[in-house]
Amino acid sequence: MTWKNSREWLTTLVAFDTTSRNSNLALIECVRDALAALGVPATLIHAPSGGKANLFATLPAHDGGQQGGIVLSGHTDVVPVDGQVWDTDPFQLTERAGRLYGRGSCDMKGFIACALALVPEFLAMPRARPLHLAFSYDEEVGCVGAPLLLEQLKLRGARFDGCVVGEPTSMRVVVAHKGIHLFRCRVHGKAAHSSLTPQGSNAIEHAARLICRIRDIADHFKANGPYDEFFDVPYTTLTTNQIHGGIAVNTIADLCEFAYEFRNLPGMSMEHIQGQIEAYVRDELLPRMQHEYADARVEIQALASAPALEASEQAAITALVRALTGDRATRKVAFATEGGLLQNAGIPTVVCGPGSIEQAHKPNEFVEPAQLEACERFLRRLAQSL
């Protein structure tokens, strides 16, 4: 069979609409079958629903060894294109003016395409250590798939020397990122005609108090830290980004629902931040609500969570990736990746991949061919180092 180069692989991968609400199985099975044709078995770790899967494959060392080595990690899902105005078909890779346009071209099917394109070269190298491919589902909605993959690898007793997460960093080394934690809050009050306000309990107004409290906590971090000036946003942030409530302008709302997130610096406790919010609900908001309506309540549901990453400069993978890229700068980012999960699982991890995060999630998302070429050179040298 004729193996695809990185651009051909990217064309194939972009053509699969793996928006997180959809299945990624067609893409995963395509990769599995292609690897099988080269004699590389791949393990699929399915979601509980069965409609999605992670893929893990090992390219053994020259002596057949499968322990240790380096993991090349990427997610297969992409964000929606709904409501965005594209100049090209988002699910057909299109070259214009020296750029390759398509959903996921940058975030992060470009990295996966480069890794797959080099598999035959990797197999031909007399490596003393294995290389591993780990492709996940549902990273974009809270790193849902990776924990299942890591759990299975732990059960198998797998050990690794390090991992490169190929999120778009313009092929520069990122050694840390913030954690991200998403919550949904439902505030339950009591409906009434708006002319009889004292007979109701306005869920929107009470939700507004909680939203303002979340903003107060965010303002405290902005004003007082802690800070890490290597981050583009050097403090922990909290934001409320969606809200729904009410049925009519003349009806007291009995339900208001909103979603909030916070992005914490490494070393900041998620439990401490969320504890401040829950303490306000318990000690101040609920007593006030229940003074109006005894059955008033507030429900907070954790939707997704991904821990922060802070790579050790002493870790071999950090030193190796710095040496191969020539990048010695300390670079930390506000966007989250699966790197924190991998690090917490005992796999030293750094982030380095083709394309710019500034293009991710936007209409007309693109990656430059030069970035794919740089990624190929990096991955080839990474494999040769083994």
Coordinates of N, CA and C in Angstrom, one line a residue, residues 24-25 28 32 42-57 133-137 144-153 155-156:
N24 N -16.6 9.8 17.0 CA -15.3 9.8 16.3 C -14.9 8.5 15.8
L25 N -15.8 7.5 15.8 CA -15.4 6.1 15.5 C -14.9 5.9 14.1
I28 N -11.3 7.0 14.1 CA -10.5 6.1 14.9 C -10.3 4.7 14.1
R32 N -7.0 2.9 12.9 CA -6.7 1.5 13.3 C -6.4 0.6 12.2
A42 N -3.7 -1.8 17.2 CA -4.1 -0.7 18.0 C -5.2 -1.1 18.9
T43 N -5.2 -0.6 20.1 CA -6.3 -0.9 21.1 C -7.3 0.3 21.1
L44 N -8.5 -0.1 21.0 CA -9.6 1.0 21.1 C -10.2 0.9 22.6
I45 N -10.2 2.0 23.2 CA -10.9 2.1 24.5 C -12.1 2.9 24.3
H46 N -13.3 2.3 24.4 CA -14.5 2.9 24.0 C -15.1 3.7 25.2
A47 N -15.9 4.7 24.8 CA -16.7 5.4 25.8 C -17.8 4.5 26.3
P48 N -18.3 4.7 27.5 CA -19.4 3.9 28.1 C -20.6 3.7 27.1
S49 N -20.9 4.7 26.3 CA -21.9 4.7 25.3 C -21.6 3.8 24.1
G50 N -20.3 3.6 23.9 CA -19.9 2.8 22.8 C -19.8 3.6 21.5
G51 N -20.2 4.8 21.5 CA -20.2 5.6 20.3 C -18.9 6.4 20.0
K52 N -18.0 6.3 20.9 CA -16.7 7.0 20.7 C -15.6 6.1 21.2
A53 N -14.4 6.5 20.9 CA -13.3 5.6 21.4 C -12.0 6.4 21.3
N54 N -11.1 6.1 22.3 CA -9.7 6.4 22.3 C -8.9 5.3 21.5
L55 N -7.8 5.7 21.0 CA -6.9 4.7 20.3 C -5.5 4.8 20.9
F56 N -5.0 3.6 21.2 CA -3.6 3.5 21.7 C -2.8 2.5 20.9
A57 N -1.7 2.8 20.4 CA -0.9 1.9 19.6 C 0.6 2.1 20.0
L133 N 1.4 5.9 20.2 CA 0.4 6.9 19.7 C -0.8 6.8 20.6
A134 N -1.3 7.9 21.1 CA -2.5 8.0 22.0 C -3.4 9.1 21.5
F135 N -4.5 8.7 20.9 CA -5.5 9.6 20.3 C -6.8 9.5 21.1
S136 N -7.3 10.6 21.6 CA -8.4 10.6 22.5 C -9.7 11.2 21.9
Y137 N -10.8 11.0 22.6 CA -12.0 11.7 22.2 C -12.5 12.7 23.2
V144 N -12.8 14.3 28.4 CA -13.6 13.2 28.9 C -13.0 11.9 28.6
G145 N -12.4 11.7 27.4 CA -11.9 10.4 27.0 C -10.6 10.0 27.6
A146 N -9.7 11.0 27.8 CA -8.3 10.6 28.2 C -8.3 9.9 29.6
P147 N -9.1 10.2 30.6 CA -9.0 9.5 31.8 C -9.3 8.0 31.6
L148 N -10.2 7.6 30.7 CA -10.5 6.2 30.4 C -9.3 5.5 29.8
L149 N -8.6 6.2 28.9 CA -7.4 5.7 28.3 C -6.3 5.5 29.3
L150 N -6.1 6.5 30.2 CA -5.1 6.4 31.2 C -5.4 5.3 32.2
E151 N -6.6 5.1 32.5 CA -7.0 4.0 33.4 C -6.7 2.6 32.9
Q152 N -6.9 2.5 31.6 CA -6.6 1.2 30.9 C -5.1 0.9 30.9
L153 N -4.4 2.0 30.6 CA -2.9 1.8 30.6 C -2.4 1.5 31.9
L155 N -4.0 -0.2 34.2 CA -4.3 -1.6 34.5 C -3.4 -2.6 33.8
R156 N -2.9 -2.1 32.6 CA -1.9 -2.9 31.9 C -0.5 -2.8 32.4

